[in-house]
Protein backbone atom coordinates (compact mmCIF):
# COMPACT_ATOMS: atom_id res chain seq x y z
CA UNK A 1 0.00 0.00 0.00
CA UNK A 2 1.46 3.36 -1.05
CA UNK A 3 2.08 6.18 1.47
CA UNK A 4 -0.51 8.30 -0.37
CA UNK A 5 -3.24 5.72 0.16
CA UNK A 6 -2.27 5.35 3.84
CA UNK A 7 -2.56 9.11 4.30
CA UNK A 8 -5.92 9.05 2.51
CA UNK A 9 -7.19 6.37 4.90
CA UNK A 10 -6.01 8.46 7.84
CA UNK A 11 -7.67 11.60 6.44
CA UNK A 12 -11.01 9.88 5.95
CA UNK A 13 -10.76 8.41 9.44
CA UNK A 14 -10.36 11.93 10.82
CA UNK A 15 -13.29 13.15 8.72
CA UNK A 16 -15.48 10.32 9.99
CA UNK A 17 -14.62 11.00 13.62
CA UNK A 18 -15.36 14.67 13.01
CA UNK A 19 -18.74 13.78 11.51
CA UNK A 20 -19.57 11.46 14.39
CA UNK A 21 -18.72 14.27 16.82
CA UNK A 22 -21.15 16.55 15.01
CA UNK A 23 -23.87 14.01 15.66
CA UNK A 24 -23.21 14.26 19.40
CA UNK A 25 -24.27 17.93 19.31
CA UNK A 26 -27.67 17.22 17.78
CA UNK A 27 -30.44 18.87 19.77
CA UNK A 28 -27.96 20.98 21.74
CA UNK A 29 -26.77 23.47 19.11
CA UNK A 30 -28.29 24.68 15.86
CA UNK A 31 -26.91 23.90 12.41
CA UNK A 32 -25.73 27.51 12.16
CA UNK A 33 -23.80 27.37 15.43
CA UNK A 34 -22.12 24.11 14.50
CA UNK A 35 -21.27 25.39 11.02
CA UNK A 36 -19.91 28.72 12.32
CA UNK A 37 -17.68 27.40 15.09
CA UNK A 38 -16.36 24.34 13.23
CA UNK A 39 -15.42 26.52 10.25
CA UNK A 40 -13.74 28.99 12.61
CA UNK A 41 -11.70 26.31 14.36
CA UNK A 42 -10.76 24.71 11.02
CA UNK A 43 -9.15 27.89 9.70
CA UNK A 44 -5.93 27.43 11.68
CA UNK A 45 -4.95 23.99 10.35
CA UNK A 46 -6.21 24.83 6.85
CA UNK A 47 -3.97 27.92 6.64
CA UNK A 48 -0.96 25.67 7.08
CA UNK A 49 -1.69 24.21 3.66
CA UNK A 50 -0.62 27.45 1.92
CA UNK A 51 2.08 26.75 -0.61
CA UNK A 52 5.29 28.76 -0.39
CA UNK A 53 4.80 30.27 -3.83
CA UNK A 54 1.36 31.64 -2.85
CA UNK A 55 1.06 35.18 -1.54
CA UNK A 56 -1.47 36.41 0.99
CA UNK A 57 -2.40 39.32 -1.24
CA UNK A 58 -3.69 36.79 -3.77
CA UNK A 59 -6.71 36.42 -1.49
CA UNK A 60 -8.06 39.69 -2.90
CA UNK A 61 -7.51 38.82 -6.58
CA UNK A 62 -10.68 37.50 -8.22
CA UNK A 63 -10.70 36.44 -11.85
CA UNK A 64 -14.25 35.05 -11.86
CA UNK A 65 -16.29 36.53 -8.99
CA UNK A 66 -19.54 34.89 -10.14
CA UNK A 67 -18.19 31.33 -9.99
CA UNK A 68 -16.38 32.09 -6.73
CA UNK A 69 -19.65 33.18 -5.17
CA UNK A 70 -21.47 30.12 -6.51
CA UNK A 71 -18.72 27.95 -5.05
CA UNK A 72 -18.94 29.69 -1.68
CA UNK A 73 -22.73 29.54 -1.52
CA UNK A 74 -22.99 25.91 -2.61
CA UNK A 75 -20.27 24.96 -0.12
CA UNK A 76 -22.12 26.54 2.80
CA UNK A 77 -25.46 25.08 1.74
CA UNK A 78 -23.91 21.63 1.39
CA UNK A 79 -22.28 21.92 4.81
CA UNK A 80 -25.53 23.03 6.43
CA UNK A 81 -27.47 20.19 4.83
CA UNK A 82 -25.03 17.50 5.88
CA UNK A 83 -24.71 18.85 9.42
CA UNK A 84 -28.50 18.69 9.73
CA UNK A 85 -28.48 15.18 8.30
CA UNK A 86 -25.80 13.97 10.71
CA UNK A 87 -27.78 15.24 13.69
CA UNK A 88 -31.06 13.59 12.59
CA UNK A 89 -30.24 10.45 10.56
CA UNK A 90 -27.94 7.43 11.19
CA UNK A 91 -24.38 7.99 9.99
CA UNK A 92 -24.36 5.16 7.44
CA UNK A 93 -27.56 6.42 5.80
CA UNK A 94 -26.18 9.94 5.52
CA UNK A 95 -23.03 8.67 3.83
CA UNK A 96 -24.95 6.42 1.47
CA UNK A 97 -27.06 9.35 0.25
CA UNK A 98 -24.18 11.82 0.17
CA UNK A 99 -22.18 9.34 -1.91
CA UNK A 100 -24.64 9.95 -4.74
CA UNK A 101 -22.62 13.07 -5.57
CA UNK A 102 -20.74 11.34 -8.46
CA UNK A 103 -24.09 10.74 -10.18
CA UNK A 104 -24.84 14.45 -10.02
CA UNK A 105 -21.30 15.22 -11.23
CA UNK A 106 -21.82 13.07 -14.32
CA UNK A 107 -25.24 14.61 -14.98
CA UNK A 108 -23.94 18.16 -14.62
CA UNK A 109 -20.86 17.38 -16.72
CA UNK A 110 -23.01 15.90 -19.48
CA UNK A 111 -25.54 18.75 -19.46
CA UNK A 112 -23.32 21.78 -18.82
CA UNK A 113 -19.93 20.70 -20.13
CA UNK A 114 -21.07 18.38 -22.96
CA UNK A 115 -18.92 15.53 -21.69
CA UNK A 116 -19.26 12.13 -23.37
CA UNK A 117 -20.10 9.46 -20.77
CA UNK A 118 -19.62 5.75 -21.69
CA UNK A 119 -22.58 3.44 -21.19
CA UNK A 120 -20.80 1.19 -18.70
CA UNK A 121 -20.12 4.18 -16.45
CA UNK A 122 -23.82 5.00 -16.45
CA UNK A 123 -24.50 1.40 -15.48
CA UNK A 124 -22.12 1.60 -12.53
CA UNK A 125 -23.70 4.83 -11.35
CA UNK A 126 -27.17 3.27 -11.59
CA UNK A 127 -25.90 0.34 -9.50
CA UNK A 128 -24.65 2.81 -6.90
CA UNK A 129 -28.09 4.39 -6.81
CA UNK A 130 -29.73 0.98 -6.42
CA UNK A 131 -27.44 0.28 -3.47
CA UNK A 132 -28.53 3.54 -1.84
CA UNK A 133 -32.20 2.65 -2.37
CA UNK A 134 -31.61 -0.70 -0.66
CA UNK A 135 -30.01 1.03 2.34
CA UNK A 136 -32.64 3.75 2.72
CA UNK A 137 -35.63 1.78 1.37
CA UNK A 138 -38.05 4.64 0.60
CA UNK A 139 -41.65 3.49 0.66
CA UNK A 140 -40.88 0.71 3.13
CA UNK A 141 -40.10 2.98 6.03
CA UNK A 142 -40.56 6.64 6.87
CA UNK A 143 -38.14 9.08 5.29
CA UNK A 144 -37.09 12.05 7.38
CA UNK A 145 -36.08 15.56 6.44
CA UNK A 146 -32.52 14.52 7.27
CA UNK A 147 -32.56 12.09 4.33
CA UNK A 148 -33.53 14.89 1.96
CA UNK A 149 -30.81 17.07 3.49
CA UNK A 150 -28.20 14.38 2.79
CA UNK A 151 -29.43 14.12 -0.80
CA UNK A 152 -29.22 17.90 -1.15
CA UNK A 153 -25.66 17.72 0.18
CA UNK A 154 -24.80 15.34 -2.69
CA UNK A 155 -26.15 17.85 -5.21
CA UNK A 156 -24.30 20.81 -3.69
CA UNK A 157 -21.10 18.76 -3.51
CA UNK A 158 -21.40 17.94 -7.21
CA UNK A 159 -22.04 21.62 -7.98
CA UNK A 160 -18.92 22.47 -6.01
CA UNK A 161 -16.91 19.95 -7.98
CA UNK A 162 -18.00 21.20 -11.41
CA UNK A 163 -17.52 24.85 -10.44
CA UNK A 164 -14.14 24.15 -8.88
CA UNK A 165 -13.02 22.47 -12.08
CA UNK A 166 -13.74 25.70 -13.95
CA UNK A 167 -12.15 27.86 -11.26
CA UNK A 168 -8.97 25.92 -10.54
CA UNK A 169 -7.00 26.80 -13.72
CA UNK A 170 -7.79 30.54 -13.47
CA UNK A 171 -8.26 31.35 -9.80
CA UNK A 172 -5.82 31.55 -6.91
CA UNK A 173 -6.33 28.76 -4.38
CA UNK A 174 -6.20 31.29 -1.55
CA UNK A 175 -9.05 33.24 -3.18
CA UNK A 176 -11.17 30.08 -3.29
CA UNK A 177 -10.31 29.27 0.32
CA UNK A 178 -11.04 32.81 1.55
CA UNK A 179 -14.35 33.05 -0.32
CA UNK A 180 -15.70 29.77 1.04
CA UNK A 181 -14.53 30.52 4.57
CA UNK A 182 -16.06 33.99 4.50
CA UNK A 183 -19.36 32.59 3.25
CA UNK A 184 -19.36 29.97 6.02
CA UNK A 185 -18.70 32.49 8.77
CA UNK A 186 -21.02 35.25 7.49
CA UNK A 187 -24.05 33.15 6.49
CA UNK A 188 -23.90 30.97 9.59
CA UNK A 189 -23.41 34.10 11.69
CA UNK A 190 -26.51 35.67 10.12
CA UNK A 191 -28.43 32.46 10.76
CA UNK A 192 -27.41 32.55 14.42
CA UNK A 193 -28.65 36.13 14.72
CA UNK A 194 -31.99 35.54 12.97
CA UNK A 195 -32.90 32.21 14.57
CA UNK A 196 -31.21 32.92 17.88
CA UNK A 197 -28.27 31.29 19.57
CA UNK A 198 -26.48 31.12 22.86
CA UNK A 199 -22.82 30.85 23.64
CA UNK A 200 -21.72 27.20 23.71
CA UNK A 201 -20.81 25.77 27.07
CA UNK A 202 -17.20 24.85 27.68
CA UNK A 203 -17.83 21.13 26.95
CA UNK A 204 -19.68 22.04 23.74
CA UNK A 205 -16.91 24.45 22.76
CA UNK A 206 -14.37 21.69 23.30
CA UNK A 207 -16.33 19.38 20.99
CA UNK A 208 -16.62 22.12 18.36
CA UNK A 209 -12.88 22.76 18.57
CA UNK A 210 -12.25 19.04 18.20
CA UNK A 211 -14.53 18.85 15.15
CA UNK A 212 -12.86 21.82 13.46
CA UNK A 213 -9.34 20.67 14.30
CA UNK A 214 -9.94 17.11 13.08
CA UNK A 215 -11.46 18.50 9.89
CA UNK A 216 -8.55 20.88 9.33
CA UNK A 217 -5.88 18.28 10.08
CA UNK A 218 -7.77 15.81 7.90
CA UNK A 219 -7.66 18.38 5.11
CA UNK A 220 -3.88 18.75 5.45
CA UNK A 221 -3.48 14.97 5.53
CA UNK A 222 -5.61 14.63 2.43
CA UNK A 223 -3.51 17.21 0.58
CA UNK A 224 -0.45 15.12 1.43
CA UNK A 225 -2.22 12.03 0.09
CA UNK A 226 -3.02 13.67 -3.25
CA UNK A 227 0.60 14.74 -3.63
CA UNK A 228 1.83 11.17 -3.16
CA UNK A 229 -0.82 9.26 -5.13
CA UNK A 230 -3.16 9.98 -8.10
CA UNK A 231 -6.82 10.80 -7.50
CA UNK A 232 -8.09 7.45 -8.78
CA UNK A 233 -6.07 5.73 -6.02
CA UNK A 234 -6.93 8.18 -3.26
CA UNK A 235 -10.67 8.55 -3.86
CA UNK A 236 -11.71 4.90 -3.27
CA UNK A 237 -10.28 5.17 0.24
CA UNK A 238 -13.29 7.29 1.11
CA UNK A 239 -15.50 4.21 1.11
CA UNK A 240 -13.80 3.24 4.36
CA UNK A 241 -15.99 5.96 5.86
CA UNK A 242 -18.83 3.47 5.61
CA UNK A 243 -16.92 1.16 7.93
CA UNK A 244 -16.25 4.06 10.26
CA UNK A 245 -19.93 5.01 10.14
CA UNK A 246 -21.03 1.48 11.00
CA UNK A 247 -18.52 1.21 13.85
CA UNK A 248 -18.98 4.67 15.36
CA UNK A 249 -22.75 4.58 14.90
CA UNK A 250 -23.02 1.24 16.70
CA UNK A 251 -20.51 2.11 19.43
CA UNK A 252 -21.75 5.56 20.41
CA UNK A 253 -25.30 5.93 19.08
CA UNK A 254 -26.77 2.42 18.97
CA UNK A 255 -27.23 2.56 15.18
CA UNK A 256 -27.22 -0.82 13.45
CA UNK A 257 -27.78 -1.72 9.80
CA UNK A 258 -29.73 -4.89 9.11
CA UNK A 259 -28.66 -7.54 6.60
CA UNK A 260 -30.52 -5.89 3.72
CA UNK A 261 -28.84 -2.58 4.44
CA UNK A 262 -25.41 -4.19 4.44
CA UNK A 263 -26.16 -5.77 1.03
CA UNK A 264 -27.03 -2.29 -0.27
CA UNK A 265 -23.76 -0.91 1.07
CA UNK A 266 -21.77 -3.67 -0.61
CA UNK A 267 -23.46 -2.96 -3.96
CA UNK A 268 -22.90 0.77 -3.65
CA UNK A 269 -19.25 0.49 -2.59
CA UNK A 270 -18.49 -2.10 -5.27
CA UNK A 271 -20.04 -0.02 -8.05
CA UNK A 272 -18.34 3.14 -6.83
CA UNK A 273 -14.94 1.48 -6.62
CA UNK A 274 -15.29 0.01 -10.12
CA UNK A 275 -16.27 3.44 -11.39
CA UNK A 276 -13.06 4.92 -10.03
CA UNK A 277 -10.80 1.96 -10.79
CA UNK A 278 -11.85 1.61 -14.43
CA UNK A 279 -9.48 0.33 -17.14
CA UNK A 280 -9.21 3.89 -18.49
CA UNK A 281 -8.10 5.19 -15.09
CA UNK A 282 -5.51 2.45 -14.67
CA UNK A 283 -4.21 2.88 -18.21
CA UNK A 284 -4.03 6.64 -17.83
CA UNK A 285 -2.11 6.25 -14.56
CA UNK A 286 0.47 4.02 -16.29
CA UNK A 287 0.71 6.49 -19.18
CA UNK A 288 1.31 9.38 -16.80
CA UNK A 289 4.06 7.44 -15.03
CA UNK A 290 5.74 6.57 -18.33
CA UNK A 291 5.60 10.14 -19.64
CA UNK A 292 6.50 11.94 -16.45
CA UNK A 293 2.93 13.01 -15.71
CA UNK A 294 2.50 15.07 -18.86
CA UNK A 295 -0.16 13.10 -20.71
CA UNK A 296 -3.17 15.02 -21.98
CA UNK A 297 -6.52 13.92 -20.63
CA UNK A 298 -9.50 13.15 -22.85
CA UNK A 299 -12.97 14.28 -21.82
CA UNK A 300 -13.81 10.99 -20.10
CA UNK A 301 -10.66 11.26 -17.99
CA UNK A 302 -11.80 14.71 -16.91
CA UNK A 303 -15.10 13.26 -15.79
CA UNK A 304 -13.22 10.55 -13.88
CA UNK A 305 -11.21 13.23 -12.08
CA UNK A 306 -14.44 15.06 -11.29
CA UNK A 307 -15.88 11.87 -9.79
CA UNK A 308 -12.76 11.35 -7.70
CA UNK A 309 -12.75 14.93 -6.48
CA UNK A 310 -16.45 14.81 -5.62
CA UNK A 311 -15.88 11.64 -3.58
CA UNK A 312 -13.15 13.44 -1.68
CA UNK A 313 -15.30 16.52 -1.05
CA UNK A 314 -18.33 14.71 0.33
CA UNK A 315 -17.02 14.18 3.84
CA UNK A 316 -19.52 15.86 5.98
CA UNK A 317 -18.78 18.73 8.27
CA UNK A 318 -18.19 22.36 7.42
CA UNK A 319 -14.40 22.14 7.42
CA UNK A 320 -14.20 19.37 4.85
CA UNK A 321 -17.00 20.56 2.65
CA UNK A 322 -15.74 24.11 2.63
CA UNK A 323 -12.07 23.45 2.16
CA UNK A 324 -11.96 20.43 -0.17
Coordinates of C-alpha atoms in Angstrom, one line a residue:
X1 CA 0.0 0.0 0.0
X2 CA 1.5 3.4 -1.0
X3 CA 2.1 6.2 1.5
X4 CA -0.5 8.3 -0.4
X5 CA -3.2 5.7 0.2
X6 CA -2.3 5.3 3.8
X7 CA -2.6 9.1 4.3
X8 CA -5.9 9.1 2.5
X9 CA -7.2 6.4 4.9
X10 CA -6.0 8.5 7.8
X11 CA -7.7 11.6 6.4
X12 CA -11.0 9.9 6.0
X13 CA -10.8 8.4 9.4
X14 CA -10.4 11.9 10.8
X15 CA -13.3 13.1 8.7
X16 CA -15.5 10.3 10.0
X17 CA -14.6 11.0 13.6
X18 CA -15.4 14.7 13.0
X19 CA -18.7 13.8 11.5
X20 CA -19.6 11.5 14.4
X21 CA -18.7 14.3 16.8
X22 CA -21.2 16.6 15.0
X23 CA -23.9 14.0 15.7
X24 CA -23.2 14.3 19.4
X25 CA -24.3 17.9 19.3
X26 CA -27.7 17.2 17.8
X27 CA -30.4 18.9 19.8
X28 CA -28.0 21.0 21.7
X29 CA -26.8 23.5 19.1
X30 CA -28.3 24.7 15.9
X31 CA -26.9 23.9 12.4
X32 CA -25.7 27.5 12.2
X33 CA -23.8 27.4 15.4
X34 CA -22.1 24.1 14.5
X35 CA -21.3 25.4 11.0
X36 CA -19.9 28.7 12.3
X37 CA -17.7 27.4 15.1
X38 CA -16.4 24.3 13.2
X39 CA -15.4 26.5 10.3
X40 CA -13.7 29.0 12.6
X41 CA -11.7 26.3 14.4
X42 CA -10.8 24.7 11.0
X43 CA -9.2 27.9 9.7
X44 CA -5.9 27.4 11.7
X45 CA -5.0 24.0 10.3
X46 CA -6.2 24.8 6.9
X47 CA -4.0 27.9 6.6
X48 CA -1.0 25.7 7.1
X49 CA -1.7 24.2 3.7
X50 CA -0.6 27.5 1.9
X51 CA 2.1 26.8 -0.6
X52 CA 5.3 28.8 -0.4
X53 CA 4.8 30.3 -3.8
X54 CA 1.4 31.6 -2.8
X55 CA 1.1 35.2 -1.5
X56 CA -1.5 36.4 1.0
X57 CA -2.4 39.3 -1.2
X58 CA -3.7 36.8 -3.8
X59 CA -6.7 36.4 -1.5
X60 CA -8.1 39.7 -2.9
X61 CA -7.5 38.8 -6.6
X62 CA -10.7 37.5 -8.2
X63 CA -10.7 36.4 -11.9
X64 CA -14.2 35.0 -11.9
X65 CA -16.3 36.5 -9.0
X66 CA -19.5 34.9 -10.1
X67 CA -18.2 31.3 -10.0
X68 CA -16.4 32.1 -6.7
X69 CA -19.7 33.2 -5.2
X70 CA -21.5 30.1 -6.5
X71 CA -18.7 27.9 -5.0
X72 CA -18.9 29.7 -1.7
X73 CA -22.7 29.5 -1.5
X74 CA -23.0 25.9 -2.6
X75 CA -20.3 25.0 -0.1
X76 CA -22.1 26.5 2.8
X77 CA -25.5 25.1 1.7
X78 CA -23.9 21.6 1.4
X79 CA -22.3 21.9 4.8
X80 CA -25.5 23.0 6.4
X81 CA -27.5 20.2 4.8
X82 CA -25.0 17.5 5.9
X83 CA -24.7 18.9 9.4
X84 CA -28.5 18.7 9.7
X85 CA -28.5 15.2 8.3
X86 CA -25.8 14.0 10.7
X87 CA -27.8 15.2 13.7
X88 CA -31.1 13.6 12.6
X89 CA -30.2 10.4 10.6
X90 CA -27.9 7.4 11.2
X91 CA -24.4 8.0 10.0
X92 CA -24.4 5.2 7.4
X93 CA -27.6 6.4 5.8
X94 CA -26.2 9.9 5.5
X95 CA -23.0 8.7 3.8
X96 CA -25.0 6.4 1.5
X97 CA -27.1 9.3 0.3
X98 CA -24.2 11.8 0.2
X99 CA -22.2 9.3 -1.9
X100 CA -24.6 10.0 -4.7
X101 CA -22.6 13.1 -5.6
X102 CA -20.7 11.3 -8.5
X103 CA -24.1 10.7 -10.2
X104 CA -24.8 14.5 -10.0
X105 CA -21.3 15.2 -11.2
X106 CA -21.8 13.1 -14.3
X107 CA -25.2 14.6 -15.0
X108 CA -23.9 18.2 -14.6
X109 CA -20.9 17.4 -16.7
X110 CA -23.0 15.9 -19.5
X111 CA -25.5 18.7 -19.5
X112 CA -23.3 21.8 -18.8
X113 CA -19.9 20.7 -20.1
X114 CA -21.1 18.4 -23.0
X115 CA -18.9 15.5 -21.7
X116 CA -19.3 12.1 -23.4
X117 CA -20.1 9.5 -20.8
X118 CA -19.6 5.7 -21.7
X119 CA -22.6 3.4 -21.2
X120 CA -20.8 1.2 -18.7
X121 CA -20.1 4.2 -16.4
X122 CA -23.8 5.0 -16.5
X123 CA -24.5 1.4 -15.5
X124 CA -22.1 1.6 -12.5
X125 CA -23.7 4.8 -11.3
X126 CA -27.2 3.3 -11.6
X127 CA -25.9 0.3 -9.5
X128 CA -24.6 2.8 -6.9
X129 CA -28.1 4.4 -6.8
X130 CA -29.7 1.0 -6.4
X131 CA -27.4 0.3 -3.5
X132 CA -28.5 3.5 -1.8
X133 CA -32.2 2.6 -2.4
X134 CA -31.6 -0.7 -0.7
X135 CA -30.0 1.0 2.3
X136 CA -32.6 3.8 2.7
X137 CA -35.6 1.8 1.4
X138 CA -38.0 4.6 0.6
X139 CA -41.7 3.5 0.7
X140 CA -40.9 0.7 3.1
X141 CA -40.1 3.0 6.0
X142 CA -40.6 6.6 6.9
X143 CA -38.1 9.1 5.3
X144 CA -37.1 12.1 7.4
X145 CA -36.1 15.6 6.4
X146 CA -32.5 14.5 7.3
X147 CA -32.6 12.1 4.3
X148 CA -33.5 14.9 2.0
X149 CA -30.8 17.1 3.5
X150 CA -28.2 14.4 2.8
X151 CA -29.4 14.1 -0.8
X152 CA -29.2 17.9 -1.1
X153 CA -25.7 17.7 0.2
X154 CA -24.8 15.3 -2.7
X155 CA -26.2 17.8 -5.2
X156 CA -24.3 20.8 -3.7
X157 CA -21.1 18.8 -3.5
X158 CA -21.4 17.9 -7.2
X159 CA -22.0 21.6 -8.0
X160 CA -18.9 22.5 -6.0
X161 CA -16.9 20.0 -8.0
X162 CA -18.0 21.2 -11.4
X163 CA -17.5 24.9 -10.4
X164 CA -14.1 24.1 -8.9
X165 CA -13.0 22.5 -12.1
X166 CA -13.7 25.7 -14.0
X167 CA -12.1 27.9 -11.3
X168 CA -9.0 25.9 -10.5
X169 CA -7.0 26.8 -13.7
X170 CA -7.8 30.5 -13.5
X171 CA -8.3 31.4 -9.8
X172 CA -5.8 31.5 -6.9
X173 CA -6.3 28.8 -4.4
X174 CA -6.2 31.3 -1.5
X175 CA -9.0 33.2 -3.2
X176 CA -11.2 30.1 -3.3
X177 CA -10.3 29.3 0.3
X178 CA -11.0 32.8 1.6
X179 CA -14.4 33.1 -0.3
X180 CA -15.7 29.8 1.0
X181 CA -14.5 30.5 4.6
X182 CA -16.1 34.0 4.5
X183 CA -19.4 32.6 3.3
X184 CA -19.4 30.0 6.0
X185 CA -18.7 32.5 8.8
X186 CA -21.0 35.2 7.5
X187 CA -24.0 33.1 6.5
X188 CA -23.9 31.0 9.6
X189 CA -23.4 34.1 11.7
X190 CA -26.5 35.7 10.1
X191 CA -28.4 32.5 10.8
X192 CA -27.4 32.6 14.4
X193 CA -28.7 36.1 14.7
X194 CA -32.0 35.5 13.0
X195 CA -32.9 32.2 14.6
X196 CA -31.2 32.9 17.9
X197 CA -28.3 31.3 19.6
X198 CA -26.5 31.1 22.9
X199 CA -22.8 30.8 23.6
X200 CA -21.7 27.2 23.7
X201 CA -20.8 25.8 27.1
X202 CA -17.2 24.8 27.7
X203 CA -17.8 21.1 27.0
X204 CA -19.7 22.0 23.7
X205 CA -16.9 24.5 22.8
X206 CA -14.4 21.7 23.3
X207 CA -16.3 19.4 21.0
X208 CA -16.6 22.1 18.4
X209 CA -12.9 22.8 18.6
X210 CA -12.2 19.0 18.2
X211 CA -14.5 18.9 15.1
X212 CA -12.9 21.8 13.5
X213 CA -9.3 20.7 14.3
X214 CA -9.9 17.1 13.1
X215 CA -11.5 18.5 9.9
X216 CA -8.6 20.9 9.3
X217 CA -5.9 18.3 10.1
X218 CA -7.8 15.8 7.9
X219 CA -7.7 18.4 5.1
X220 CA -3.9 18.8 5.5
X221 CA -3.5 15.0 5.5
X222 CA -5.6 14.6 2.4
X223 CA -3.5 17.2 0.6
X224 CA -0.5 15.1 1.4
X225 CA -2.2 12.0 0.1
X226 CA -3.0 13.7 -3.2
X227 CA 0.6 14.7 -3.6
X228 CA 1.8 11.2 -3.2
X229 CA -0.8 9.3 -5.1
X230 CA -3.2 10.0 -8.1
X231 CA -6.8 10.8 -7.5
X232 CA -8.1 7.5 -8.8
X233 CA -6.1 5.7 -6.0
X234 CA -6.9 8.2 -3.3
X235 CA -10.7 8.6 -3.9
X236 CA -11.7 4.9 -3.3
X237 CA -10.3 5.2 0.2
X238 CA -13.3 7.3 1.1
X239 CA -15.5 4.2 1.1
X240 CA -13.8 3.2 4.4
X241 CA -16.0 6.0 5.9
X242 CA -18.8 3.5 5.6
X243 CA -16.9 1.2 7.9
X244 CA -16.3 4.1 10.3
X245 CA -19.9 5.0 10.1
X246 CA -21.0 1.5 11.0
X247 CA -18.5 1.2 13.8
X248 CA -19.0 4.7 15.4
X249 CA -22.7 4.6 14.9
X250 CA -23.0 1.2 16.7
X251 CA -20.5 2.1 19.4
X252 CA -21.8 5.6 20.4
X253 CA -25.3 5.9 19.1
X254 CA -26.8 2.4 19.0
X255 CA -27.2 2.6 15.2
X256 CA -27.2 -0.8 13.5
X257 CA -27.8 -1.7 9.8
X258 CA -29.7 -4.9 9.1
X259 CA -28.7 -7.5 6.6
X260 CA -30.5 -5.9 3.7
X261 CA -28.8 -2.6 4.4
X262 CA -25.4 -4.2 4.4
X263 CA -26.2 -5.8 1.0
X264 CA -27.0 -2.3 -0.3
X265 CA -23.8 -0.9 1.1
X266 CA -21.8 -3.7 -0.6
X267 CA -23.5 -3.0 -4.0
X268 CA -22.9 0.8 -3.6
X269 CA -19.3 0.5 -2.6
X270 CA -18.5 -2.1 -5.3
X271 CA -20.0 0.0 -8.0
X272 CA -18.3 3.1 -6.8
X273 CA -14.9 1.5 -6.6
X274 CA -15.3 0.0 -10.1
X275 CA -16.3 3.4 -11.4
X276 CA -13.1 4.9 -10.0
X277 CA -10.8 2.0 -10.8
X278 CA -11.9 1.6 -14.4
X279 CA -9.5 0.3 -17.1
X280 CA -9.2 3.9 -18.5
X281 CA -8.1 5.2 -15.1
X282 CA -5.5 2.5 -14.7
X283 CA -4.2 2.9 -18.2
X284 CA -4.0 6.6 -17.8
X285 CA -2.1 6.3 -14.6
X286 CA 0.5 4.0 -16.3
X287 CA 0.7 6.5 -19.2
X288 CA 1.3 9.4 -16.8
X289 CA 4.1 7.4 -15.0
X290 CA 5.7 6.6 -18.3
X291 CA 5.6 10.1 -19.6
X292 CA 6.5 11.9 -16.5
X293 CA 2.9 13.0 -15.7
X294 CA 2.5 15.1 -18.9
X295 CA -0.2 13.1 -20.7
X296 CA -3.2 15.0 -22.0
X297 CA -6.5 13.9 -20.6
X298 CA -9.5 13.1 -22.9
X299 CA -13.0 14.3 -21.8
X300 CA -13.8 11.0 -20.1
X301 CA -10.7 11.3 -18.0
X302 CA -11.8 14.7 -16.9
X303 CA -15.1 13.3 -15.8
X304 CA -13.2 10.6 -13.9
X305 CA -11.2 13.2 -12.1
X306 CA -14.4 15.1 -11.3
X307 CA -15.9 11.9 -9.8
X308 CA -12.8 11.4 -7.7
X309 CA -12.7 14.9 -6.5
X310 CA -16.5 14.8 -5.6
X311 CA -15.9 11.6 -3.6
X312 CA -13.2 13.4 -1.7
X313 CA -15.3 16.5 -1.1
X314 CA -18.3 14.7 0.3
X315 CA -17.0 14.2 3.8
X316 CA -19.5 15.9 6.0
X317 CA -18.8 18.7 8.3
X318 CA -18.2 22.4 7.4
X319 CA -14.4 22.1 7.4
X320 CA -14.2 19.4 4.8
X321 CA -17.0 20.6 2.6
X322 CA -15.7 24.1 2.6
X323 CA -12.1 23.4 2.2
X324 CA -12.0 20.4 -0.2

